[in-house]
Each structure stands twice: as structure tokens, then as C-alpha cells.
Short mmCIF file of C-alpha atoms in Angstrom, two decimals:
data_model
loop_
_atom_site.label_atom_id
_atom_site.label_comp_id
_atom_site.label_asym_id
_atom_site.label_seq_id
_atom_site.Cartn_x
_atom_site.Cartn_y
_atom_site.Cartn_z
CA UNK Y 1 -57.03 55.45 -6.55
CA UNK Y 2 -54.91 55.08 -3.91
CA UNK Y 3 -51.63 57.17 -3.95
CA UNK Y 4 -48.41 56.19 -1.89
CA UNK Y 5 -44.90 58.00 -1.60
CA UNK Y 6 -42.89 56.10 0.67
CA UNK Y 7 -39.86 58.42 1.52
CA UNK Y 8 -36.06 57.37 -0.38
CA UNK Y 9 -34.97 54.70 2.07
CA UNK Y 10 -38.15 52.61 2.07
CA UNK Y 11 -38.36 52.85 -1.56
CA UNK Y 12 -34.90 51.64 -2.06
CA UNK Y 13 -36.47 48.11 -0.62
CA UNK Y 14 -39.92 48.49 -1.43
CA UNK Y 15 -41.42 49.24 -4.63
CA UNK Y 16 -45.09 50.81 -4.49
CA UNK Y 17 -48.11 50.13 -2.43
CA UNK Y 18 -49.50 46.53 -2.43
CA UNK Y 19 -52.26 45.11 -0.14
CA UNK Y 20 -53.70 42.14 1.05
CA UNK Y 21 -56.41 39.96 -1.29
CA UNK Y 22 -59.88 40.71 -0.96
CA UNK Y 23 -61.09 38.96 2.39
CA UNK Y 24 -64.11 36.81 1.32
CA UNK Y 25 -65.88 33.86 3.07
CA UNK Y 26 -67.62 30.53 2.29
CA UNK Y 27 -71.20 29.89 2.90
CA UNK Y 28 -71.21 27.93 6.29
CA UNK Y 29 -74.99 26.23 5.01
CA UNK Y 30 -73.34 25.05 1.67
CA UNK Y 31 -70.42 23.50 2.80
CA UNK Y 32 -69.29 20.05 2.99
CA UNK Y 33 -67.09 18.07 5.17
CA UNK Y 34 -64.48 15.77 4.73
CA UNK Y 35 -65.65 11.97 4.73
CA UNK Y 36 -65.97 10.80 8.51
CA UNK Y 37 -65.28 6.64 9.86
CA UNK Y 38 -65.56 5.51 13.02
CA UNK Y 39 -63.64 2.65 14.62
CA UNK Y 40 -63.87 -0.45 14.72
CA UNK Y 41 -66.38 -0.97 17.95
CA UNK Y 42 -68.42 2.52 16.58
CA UNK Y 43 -67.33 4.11 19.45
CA UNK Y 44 -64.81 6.89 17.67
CA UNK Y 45 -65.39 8.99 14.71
CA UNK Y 46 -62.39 9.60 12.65
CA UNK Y 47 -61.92 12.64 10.00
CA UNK Y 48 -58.95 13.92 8.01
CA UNK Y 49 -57.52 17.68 7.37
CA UNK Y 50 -54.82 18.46 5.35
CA UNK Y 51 -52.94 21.59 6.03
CA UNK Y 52 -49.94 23.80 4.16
CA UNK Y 53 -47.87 26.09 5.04
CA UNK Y 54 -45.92 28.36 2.79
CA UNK Y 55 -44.42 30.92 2.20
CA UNK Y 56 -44.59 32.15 -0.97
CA UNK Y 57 -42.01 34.96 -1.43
CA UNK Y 58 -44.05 37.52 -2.56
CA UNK Y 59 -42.03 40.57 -2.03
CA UNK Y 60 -41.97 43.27 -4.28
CA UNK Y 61 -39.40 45.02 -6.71
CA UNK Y 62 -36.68 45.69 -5.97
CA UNK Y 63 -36.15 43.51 -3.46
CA UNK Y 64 -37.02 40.85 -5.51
CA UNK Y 65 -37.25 40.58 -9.43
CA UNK Y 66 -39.23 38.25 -11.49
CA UNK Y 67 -41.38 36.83 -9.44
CA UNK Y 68 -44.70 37.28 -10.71
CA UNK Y 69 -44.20 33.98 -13.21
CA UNK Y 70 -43.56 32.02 -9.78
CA UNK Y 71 -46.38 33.21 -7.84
CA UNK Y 72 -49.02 32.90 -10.73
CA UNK Y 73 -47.89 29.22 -11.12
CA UNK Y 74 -48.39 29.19 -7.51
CA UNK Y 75 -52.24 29.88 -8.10
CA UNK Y 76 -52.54 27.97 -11.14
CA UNK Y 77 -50.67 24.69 -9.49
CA UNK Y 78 -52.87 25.25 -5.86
CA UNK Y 79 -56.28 25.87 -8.28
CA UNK Y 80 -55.61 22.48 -9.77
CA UNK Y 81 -54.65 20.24 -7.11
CA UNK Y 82 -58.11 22.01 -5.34
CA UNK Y 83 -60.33 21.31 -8.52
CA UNK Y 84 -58.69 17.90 -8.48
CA UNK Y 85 -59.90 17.13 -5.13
CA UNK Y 86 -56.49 16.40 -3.32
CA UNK Y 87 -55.17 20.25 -2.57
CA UNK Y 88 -54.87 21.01 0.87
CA UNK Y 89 -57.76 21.66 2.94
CA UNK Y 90 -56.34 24.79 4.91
CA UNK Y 91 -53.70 26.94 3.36
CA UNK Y 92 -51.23 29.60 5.57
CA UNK Y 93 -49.61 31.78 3.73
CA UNK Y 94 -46.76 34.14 4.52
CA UNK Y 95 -45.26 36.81 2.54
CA UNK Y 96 -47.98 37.71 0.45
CA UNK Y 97 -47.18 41.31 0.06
CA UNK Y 98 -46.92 42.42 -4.03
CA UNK Y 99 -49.90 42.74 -5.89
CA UNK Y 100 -48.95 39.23 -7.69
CA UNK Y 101 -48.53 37.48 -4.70
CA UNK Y 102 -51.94 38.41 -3.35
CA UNK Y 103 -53.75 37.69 -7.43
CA UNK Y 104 -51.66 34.21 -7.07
CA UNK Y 105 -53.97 33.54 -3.70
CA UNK Y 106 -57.02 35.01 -5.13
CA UNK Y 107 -56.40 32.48 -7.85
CA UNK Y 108 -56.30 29.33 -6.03
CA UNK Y 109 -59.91 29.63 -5.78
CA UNK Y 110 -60.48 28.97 -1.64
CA UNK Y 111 -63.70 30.47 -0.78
CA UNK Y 112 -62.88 31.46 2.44
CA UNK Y 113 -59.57 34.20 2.54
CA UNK Y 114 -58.76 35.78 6.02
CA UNK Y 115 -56.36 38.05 5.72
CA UNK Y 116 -54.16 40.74 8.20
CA UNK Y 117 -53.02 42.13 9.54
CA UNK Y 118 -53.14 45.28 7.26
CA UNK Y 119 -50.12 47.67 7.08
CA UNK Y 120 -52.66 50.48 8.85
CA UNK Y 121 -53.16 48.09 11.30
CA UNK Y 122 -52.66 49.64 14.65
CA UNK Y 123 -49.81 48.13 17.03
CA UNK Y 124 -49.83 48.54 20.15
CA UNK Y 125 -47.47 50.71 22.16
CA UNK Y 126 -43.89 49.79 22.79
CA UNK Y 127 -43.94 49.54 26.80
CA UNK Y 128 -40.70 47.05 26.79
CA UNK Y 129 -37.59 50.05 26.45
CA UNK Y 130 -35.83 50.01 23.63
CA UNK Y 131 -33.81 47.03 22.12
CA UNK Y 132 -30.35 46.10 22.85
CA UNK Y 133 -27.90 47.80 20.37
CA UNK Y 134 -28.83 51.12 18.43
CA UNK Y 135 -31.56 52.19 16.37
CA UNK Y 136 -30.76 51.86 12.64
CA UNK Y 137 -32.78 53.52 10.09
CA UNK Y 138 -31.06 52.35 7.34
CA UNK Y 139 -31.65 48.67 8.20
CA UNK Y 140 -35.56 49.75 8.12
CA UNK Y 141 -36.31 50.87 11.70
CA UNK Y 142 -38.58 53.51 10.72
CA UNK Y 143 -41.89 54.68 12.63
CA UNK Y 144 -43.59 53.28 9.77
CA UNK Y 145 -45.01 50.39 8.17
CA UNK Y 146 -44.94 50.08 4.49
CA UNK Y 147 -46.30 46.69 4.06
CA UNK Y 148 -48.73 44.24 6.04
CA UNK Y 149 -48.09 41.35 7.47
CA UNK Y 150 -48.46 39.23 4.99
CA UNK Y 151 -50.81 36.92 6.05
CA UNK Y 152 -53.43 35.24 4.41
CA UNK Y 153 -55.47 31.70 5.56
CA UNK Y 154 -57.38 30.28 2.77
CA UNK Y 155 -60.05 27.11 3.19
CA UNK Y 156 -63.16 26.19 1.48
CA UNK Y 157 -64.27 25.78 4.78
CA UNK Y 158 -66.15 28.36 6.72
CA UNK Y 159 -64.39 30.86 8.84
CA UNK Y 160 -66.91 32.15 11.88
CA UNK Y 161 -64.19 34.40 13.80
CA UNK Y 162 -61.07 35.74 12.92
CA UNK Y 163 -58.73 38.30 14.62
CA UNK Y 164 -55.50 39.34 13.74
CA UNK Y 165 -52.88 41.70 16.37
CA UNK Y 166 -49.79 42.87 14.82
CA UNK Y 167 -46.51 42.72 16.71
CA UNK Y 168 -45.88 45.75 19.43
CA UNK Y 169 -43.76 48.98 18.24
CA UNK Y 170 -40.19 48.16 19.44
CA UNK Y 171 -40.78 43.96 18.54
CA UNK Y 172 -39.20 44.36 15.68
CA UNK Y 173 -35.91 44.75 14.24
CA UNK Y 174 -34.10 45.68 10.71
CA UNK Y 175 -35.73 45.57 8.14
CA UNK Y 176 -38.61 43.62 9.63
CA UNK Y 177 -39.83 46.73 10.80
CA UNK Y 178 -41.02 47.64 7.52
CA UNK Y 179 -43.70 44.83 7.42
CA UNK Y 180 -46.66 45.21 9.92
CA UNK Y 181 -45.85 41.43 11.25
CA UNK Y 182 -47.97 39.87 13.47
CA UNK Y 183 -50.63 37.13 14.03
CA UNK Y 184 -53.81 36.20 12.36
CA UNK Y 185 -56.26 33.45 13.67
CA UNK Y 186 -59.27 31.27 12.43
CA UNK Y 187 -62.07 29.71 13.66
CA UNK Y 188 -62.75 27.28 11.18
CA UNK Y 189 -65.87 24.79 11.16
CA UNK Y 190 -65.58 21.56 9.55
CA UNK Y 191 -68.53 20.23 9.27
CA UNK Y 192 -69.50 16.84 11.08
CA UNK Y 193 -66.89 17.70 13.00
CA UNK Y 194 -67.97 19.02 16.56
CA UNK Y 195 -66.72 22.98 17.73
CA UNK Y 196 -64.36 24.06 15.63
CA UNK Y 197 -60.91 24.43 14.82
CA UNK Y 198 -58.37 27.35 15.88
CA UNK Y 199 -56.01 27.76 13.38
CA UNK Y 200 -53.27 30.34 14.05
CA UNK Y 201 -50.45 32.00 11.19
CA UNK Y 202 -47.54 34.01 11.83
CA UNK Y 203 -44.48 35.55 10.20
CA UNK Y 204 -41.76 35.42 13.02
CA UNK Y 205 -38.76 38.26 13.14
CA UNK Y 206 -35.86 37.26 11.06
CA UNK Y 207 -32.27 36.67 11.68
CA UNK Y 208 -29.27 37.30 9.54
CA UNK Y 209 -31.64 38.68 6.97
CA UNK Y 210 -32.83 41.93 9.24
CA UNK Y 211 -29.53 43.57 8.41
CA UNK Y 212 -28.79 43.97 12.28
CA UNK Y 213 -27.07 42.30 15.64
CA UNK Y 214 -27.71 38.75 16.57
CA UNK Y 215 -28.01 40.15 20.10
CA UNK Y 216 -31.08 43.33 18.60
CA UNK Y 217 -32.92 40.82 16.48
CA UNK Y 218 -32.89 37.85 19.16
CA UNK Y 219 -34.71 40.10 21.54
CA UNK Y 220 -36.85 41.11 18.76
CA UNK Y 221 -38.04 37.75 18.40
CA UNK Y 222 -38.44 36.73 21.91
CA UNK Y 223 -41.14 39.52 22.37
CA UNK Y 224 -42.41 38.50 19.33
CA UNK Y 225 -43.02 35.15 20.87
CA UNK Y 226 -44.17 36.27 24.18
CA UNK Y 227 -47.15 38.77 22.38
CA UNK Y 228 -47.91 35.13 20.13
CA UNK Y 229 -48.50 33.49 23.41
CA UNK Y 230 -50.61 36.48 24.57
CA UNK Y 231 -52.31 36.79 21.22
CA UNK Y 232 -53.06 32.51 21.18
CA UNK Y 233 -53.63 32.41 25.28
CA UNK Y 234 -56.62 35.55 24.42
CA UNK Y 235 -58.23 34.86 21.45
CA UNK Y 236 -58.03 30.62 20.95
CA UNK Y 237 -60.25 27.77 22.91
CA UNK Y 238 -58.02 25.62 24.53
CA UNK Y 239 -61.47 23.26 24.39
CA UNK Y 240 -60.92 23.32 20.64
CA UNK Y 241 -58.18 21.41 19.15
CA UNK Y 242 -55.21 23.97 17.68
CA UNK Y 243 -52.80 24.33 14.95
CA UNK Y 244 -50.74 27.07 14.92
CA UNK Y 245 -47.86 27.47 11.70
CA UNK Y 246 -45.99 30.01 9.47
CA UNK Y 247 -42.63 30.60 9.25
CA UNK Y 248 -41.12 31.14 12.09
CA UNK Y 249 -37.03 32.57 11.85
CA UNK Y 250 -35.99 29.68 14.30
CA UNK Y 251 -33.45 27.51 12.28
CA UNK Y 252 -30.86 26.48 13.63
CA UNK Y 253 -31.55 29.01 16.80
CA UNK Y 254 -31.21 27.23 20.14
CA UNK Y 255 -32.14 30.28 21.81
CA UNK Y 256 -35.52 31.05 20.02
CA UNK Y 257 -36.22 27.63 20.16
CA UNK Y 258 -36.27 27.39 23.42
CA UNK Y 259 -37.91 30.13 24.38
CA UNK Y 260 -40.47 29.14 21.80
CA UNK Y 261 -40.88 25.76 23.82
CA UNK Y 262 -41.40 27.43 26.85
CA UNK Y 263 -44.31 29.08 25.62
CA UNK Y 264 -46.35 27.00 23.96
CA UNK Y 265 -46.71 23.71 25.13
CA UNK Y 266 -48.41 22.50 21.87
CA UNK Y 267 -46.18 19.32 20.02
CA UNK Y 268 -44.00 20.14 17.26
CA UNK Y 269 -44.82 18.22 14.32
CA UNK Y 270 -41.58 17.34 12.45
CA UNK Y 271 -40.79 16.24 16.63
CA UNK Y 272 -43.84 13.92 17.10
CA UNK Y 273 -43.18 12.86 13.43
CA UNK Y 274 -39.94 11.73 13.91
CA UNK Y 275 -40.28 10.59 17.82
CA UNK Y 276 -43.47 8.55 16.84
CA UNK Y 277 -42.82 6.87 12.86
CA UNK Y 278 -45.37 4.29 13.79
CA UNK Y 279 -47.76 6.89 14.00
CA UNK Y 280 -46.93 9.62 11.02
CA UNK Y 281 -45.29 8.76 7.80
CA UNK Y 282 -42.99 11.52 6.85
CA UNK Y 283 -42.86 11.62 2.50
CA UNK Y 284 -39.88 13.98 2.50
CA UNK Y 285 -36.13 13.59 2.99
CA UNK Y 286 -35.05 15.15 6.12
CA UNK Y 287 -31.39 15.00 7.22
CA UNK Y 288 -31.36 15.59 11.01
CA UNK Y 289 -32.16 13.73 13.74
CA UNK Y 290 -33.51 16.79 15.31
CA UNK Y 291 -35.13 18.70 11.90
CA UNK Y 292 -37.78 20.58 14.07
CA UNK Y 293 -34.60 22.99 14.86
CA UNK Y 294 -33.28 22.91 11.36
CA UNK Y 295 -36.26 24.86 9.33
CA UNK Y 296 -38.06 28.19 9.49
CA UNK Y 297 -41.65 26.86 8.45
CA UNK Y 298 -43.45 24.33 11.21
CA UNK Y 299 -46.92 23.30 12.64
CA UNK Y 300 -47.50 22.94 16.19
CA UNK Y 301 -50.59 21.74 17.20
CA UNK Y 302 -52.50 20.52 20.55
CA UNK Y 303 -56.04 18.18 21.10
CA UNK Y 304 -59.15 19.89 22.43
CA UNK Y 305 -61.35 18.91 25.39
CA UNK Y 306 -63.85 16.85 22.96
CA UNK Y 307 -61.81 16.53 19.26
CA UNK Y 308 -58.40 14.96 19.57
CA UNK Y 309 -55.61 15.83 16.85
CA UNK Y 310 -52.59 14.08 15.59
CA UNK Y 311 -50.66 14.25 12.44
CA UNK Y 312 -50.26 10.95 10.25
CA UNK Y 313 -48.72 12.34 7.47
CA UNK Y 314 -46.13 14.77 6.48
CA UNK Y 315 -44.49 16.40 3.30
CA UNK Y 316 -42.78 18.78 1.41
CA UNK Y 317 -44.57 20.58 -1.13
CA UNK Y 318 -43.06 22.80 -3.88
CA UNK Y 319 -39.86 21.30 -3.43
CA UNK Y 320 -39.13 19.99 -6.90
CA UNK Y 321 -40.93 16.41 -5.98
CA UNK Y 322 -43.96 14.58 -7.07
CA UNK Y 323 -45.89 18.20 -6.27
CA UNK Y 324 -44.33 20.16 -8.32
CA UNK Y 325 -41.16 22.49 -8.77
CA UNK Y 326 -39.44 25.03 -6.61
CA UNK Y 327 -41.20 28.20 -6.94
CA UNK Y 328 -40.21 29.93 -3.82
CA UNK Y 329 -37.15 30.76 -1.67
CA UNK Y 330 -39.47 27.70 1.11
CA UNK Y 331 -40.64 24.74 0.27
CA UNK Y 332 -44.18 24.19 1.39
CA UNK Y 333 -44.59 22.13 4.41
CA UNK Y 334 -47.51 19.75 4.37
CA UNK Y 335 -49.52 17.80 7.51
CA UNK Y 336 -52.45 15.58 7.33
CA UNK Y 337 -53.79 15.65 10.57
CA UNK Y 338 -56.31 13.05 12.23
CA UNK Y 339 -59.39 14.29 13.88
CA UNK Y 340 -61.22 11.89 16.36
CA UNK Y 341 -64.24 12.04 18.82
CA UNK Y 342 -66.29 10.08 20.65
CA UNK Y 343 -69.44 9.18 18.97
CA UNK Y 344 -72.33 10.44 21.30
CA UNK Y 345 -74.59 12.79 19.52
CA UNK Y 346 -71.46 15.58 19.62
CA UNK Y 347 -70.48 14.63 15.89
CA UNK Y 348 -73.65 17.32 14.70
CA UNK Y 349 -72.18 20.23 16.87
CA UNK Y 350 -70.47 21.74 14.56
CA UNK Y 351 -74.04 22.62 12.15
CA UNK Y 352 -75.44 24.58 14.70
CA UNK Y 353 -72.36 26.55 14.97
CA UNK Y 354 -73.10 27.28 11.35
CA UNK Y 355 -76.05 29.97 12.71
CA UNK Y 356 -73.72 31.63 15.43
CA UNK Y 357 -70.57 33.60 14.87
CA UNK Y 358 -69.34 35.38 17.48
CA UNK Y 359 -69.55 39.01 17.55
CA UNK Y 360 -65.93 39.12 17.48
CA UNK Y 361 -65.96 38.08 13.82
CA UNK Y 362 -64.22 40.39 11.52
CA UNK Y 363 -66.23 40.29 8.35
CA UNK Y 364 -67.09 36.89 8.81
#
């Protein structure tokens, strides 16, 4: 049994000790890949992956009521469409911090959950000063965490490394600072395809909703961003195509966005989307001209040296559409993405890879 007392003010917010689901992982030799094509002349092979984000709200009572009905549809809808054979391939979840929200994963049935990082997860040291404005301890800047990250990645496919680095003491600010946020990465196989996959989820510091200054939480999230770029830069393959998503805090923040842009020079979907209709069909209503500024939950990806990426397809998920009703404070945001390579022997890469994880793994 496992016996937490969080002192008066966290308790006002947070209601008992949750965790993450139980990490478990798919057997690389077992699984299958998605069906491959190749152009026209044979000289291209051509795959599909289909990735969601979401966030599912999964916070706990008090700070929010009644949501265990939500989140258990949440499995039971996801468990479907994957028994069906048209759920997503890769799921990134954020929020999933009550005991329901992490059973509603665990239902979905993916075979593969990576997961952190943990609220014991060490953070580094704050080396940066402290942020602008003062210290507020009733706006949850503690010295402690009392919840994880949230983060889970779920895929029937197999998982051969996976790291996750929470955010640095003094990145946060408000009541962020209660959550261990931070980064978790995948290195997914799919197999036929060669190398594999990086696939990257964060939850991002929040804005009006961390109870503090525009000025304290904006410089929360731009170190937030610089330690993602570390975190990416460090522990991804720039040879291997990359997707990183998750929800994160930058609508309708020029600033942030910006910043954002400057560090990571991977293409915004909803911008290539929109920029490019030829190329991506977009199933969802979106108002602006510029919506890659206007939500909190995006994918960025980038090609590899071998496997090039681009996303045909886009939609909402969740959002009281064809999918299925609201269930959570986000909609789901949903990208097909095209994989392509040039056939010459490459395409059987990815089965050796099968055979050898890297000793980075953690408990993969």
C-alpha cells in the first residue's frame, strides 16, 4: 500500500495519490505492419501511420468532478475503433494523472504503453535564477511534485527505446509546478518500414490557467521550450523521420510561438495542411487562416535521411463529429501521415532492429 499526505494547500487541488498505467510493451517478433505500395515505376515504397493526440483531462478531485464516466468512455470508444481496425496507430496522451484516467488508457488495449515521467522523477537543478515576478505558494510553487507528468504513448507497435526528462526546477510556474511536466520519447519500429520512428510527447506550461503573471509563466514556458529542444536535439535521430505533439499552452501566444519556431525547425502540421490543400485534406472545420496559432494541441514533424514523412490527412477527434462526442475539455487532434522510401533492399531494416534495443531502453 502506498500511503500519501500531501500537506493542506496541495490537497485543496489535488485529491490523493494517482500514478501512471503500468508500462508494458509489444512483442517486436509478433508484430505486423501497416500495408506497404510502391509507386508507380516500383521505385518508392509508400506506408501509412495514423497518429492522435489528446488530452484527456484526467485530473483528479477536486479539481475536477465527474470525470471518471468520460475517461472510461474514452477507453471503451479508443478499444473499439482499435478492435475495429481503424483506431489510430500511435496515441499521445496528456493529462493522464487520476487513477481513471490511467484505467481509461489501460483499457484501450495498445500493447505497447510508455509512460513518464513519474512524479519521483528527478529534475534537474534550477541553474537559470529565479523567474520574473515573486514566488507564490498558493498558486502551487511548492518544492514538490504531487503528480507526474502525465504522459503516456500507446501503439501496438513495438517501442525499442524510450526516455523521458522532466522540466528543470524553476521551469515552471503556478500551479504547473505541481505536475512533474516534462518530455517523454519513443523509438517506435514499424515494421517493413526501415529505422524507426522518433516520436516525442509533451505537456507545455500553461497560461491564464497557472494562476500567475503573463510576464512569470511566459518565461516559464520559454525554458520549457529551450530544455524540449535539448531533450529532442540529445535523445532523437535526426536520420529518423520525427513527430513530436502534445499540448502545448501556445494559443493565441505570439511570443511562445515564436520562440517555439525558432527552435525546432520541424513543419507544423495544421501550417503545411493549410499552406499545401493539394497535398493534405483537412476533415475538420477550422476558422483561421492561421489555426496553427489558434490551438494548444499540434504535431510537428520532420523527414529522416532514408524515410520521408508528410501528413495527408487531418482531423478532429472527440469533438462531437462522426468520431464520437466531446468527452474532454480538447478535442483530439488526428494526422495520417505518409511514409516513403526508396525501394533498394532498405524496406527489411527495420526486422533486424527487432533483435537490438539500445541499452538506453527503459524497460523496453
Amino acid at each position: 500500500m502506498r500511503l500519501c499526505i500531501p500537506p493542506l494547500g496541495a490537497a485543496l487541488l489535488l485529491s490523493g495519490c494517482a500514478s501512471l498505467p503500468a508500462e508494458r510493451s509489444a512483442d517486436c517478433a509478433a508484430a505486423t505492419g501497416p500495408p506497404i505500395t510502391y509507386s508507380a515505376d516500383g521505385t518508392t515504397a509508400i506506408t501509412h501511420i495514423d497518429v492522435l493526440t489528446y488530452n484527456i483531462e484526467g485530473l483528479p478531485w477536486p479539481a475536477r468532478q465527474n470525470r471518471a464516466p468520460y475517461l472510461r468512455e474514452i477507453g471503451k470508444r479508443l478499444a473499439a475503433f482499435r478492435a475495429q481496425h481503424n483506431g489510430p496507430d500511435i496515441i499521445v496522451f496528456q493529462e493522464v494523472f487520476s487513477g481513471a484516467a490511467a484505467q481509461a488508457v489501460e483499457d484501450t488495449g495498445y500493447t505497447d504503453l510508455t509512460v513518464g515521467p513519474h512524479t519521483s522523477t528527478r529534475q534537474a537543478p534550477n541553474v537559470q535564477g529565479p523567474l520574473p515576478g515573486r514566488r507564490n505558494i498558493f498558486r502551487g510553487e511548492i518544492a514538490q511534485n504531487f503528480t507526474s507528468s502525465g504522459l503516456v504513448i500507446a501503439t501496438d507497435y513495438p517501442v525499442v527505446l524510450a526516455q523521458a526528462r522532466p522540466y528543470a526546477r524553476g521551469s515552471c510556474a503556478g500551479f504547473d509546478c505541481l505536475s512533474n511536466k516534462g518530455a517523454l520519447m519513443a523509438e517506435i519500429i514499424i515494421p517493413g518500414v526501415p529505422g524507426r520512428i522518433d516520436v516525442f510527447n509533451t505537456h507545455m506550461q500553461a497560461q491564464r490557467a497557472s494562476g500567475v503573471s503573463v510576464e512569470r509563466h511566459a518565461a516559464a514556458h520559454e525554458r520549457q521550450t529551450n530544455e524540449l529542444s535539448d531533450f529532442a536535439s540529445t535523445t532523437g535521430d535526426l536520420s529518423s523521420p520525427t513527430i513530436i505533439a502534445g499540448d502545448f499552452n501556445m494559443r493565441n501566444s505570439d511570443v511562445r510561438f515564436e520562440h517555439f519556431s525558432r527552435q525546432f525547425p520541424l513543419q507544423n502540421v495544421h501550417q503545411f495542411c493549410i499552406e499545401k490543400p493539394d497535398q493534405c485534406e483537412v476533415l475538420e472545420h477550422w476558422e483561421h487562416a492561421d489555426q496553427w496559432r489558434r490551438v494548444q494541441d499540434k504535431q510537428y514533424f520532420s523527414s529522416g535521411a532514408v524515410v520521408k514523412i508528410r501528413p495527408i490527412r487531418a482531423e478532429g477527434m472527440f469533438d462531437g463529429g462522426p468520431s464520437g462526442p466531446v468527452l474532454s475539455d480538447h478535442n483530439g487532434f488526428r494526422v495520417v501521415y505518409e511514409l516513403s522510401w526508396p525501394v533498394n533492399g532498405s524496406q527489411t531494416a527495420s526486422v533486424s532492429a527487432c533483435a537490438a534495443p539500445t541499452s538506453a531502453s527503459l524497460n523496453k
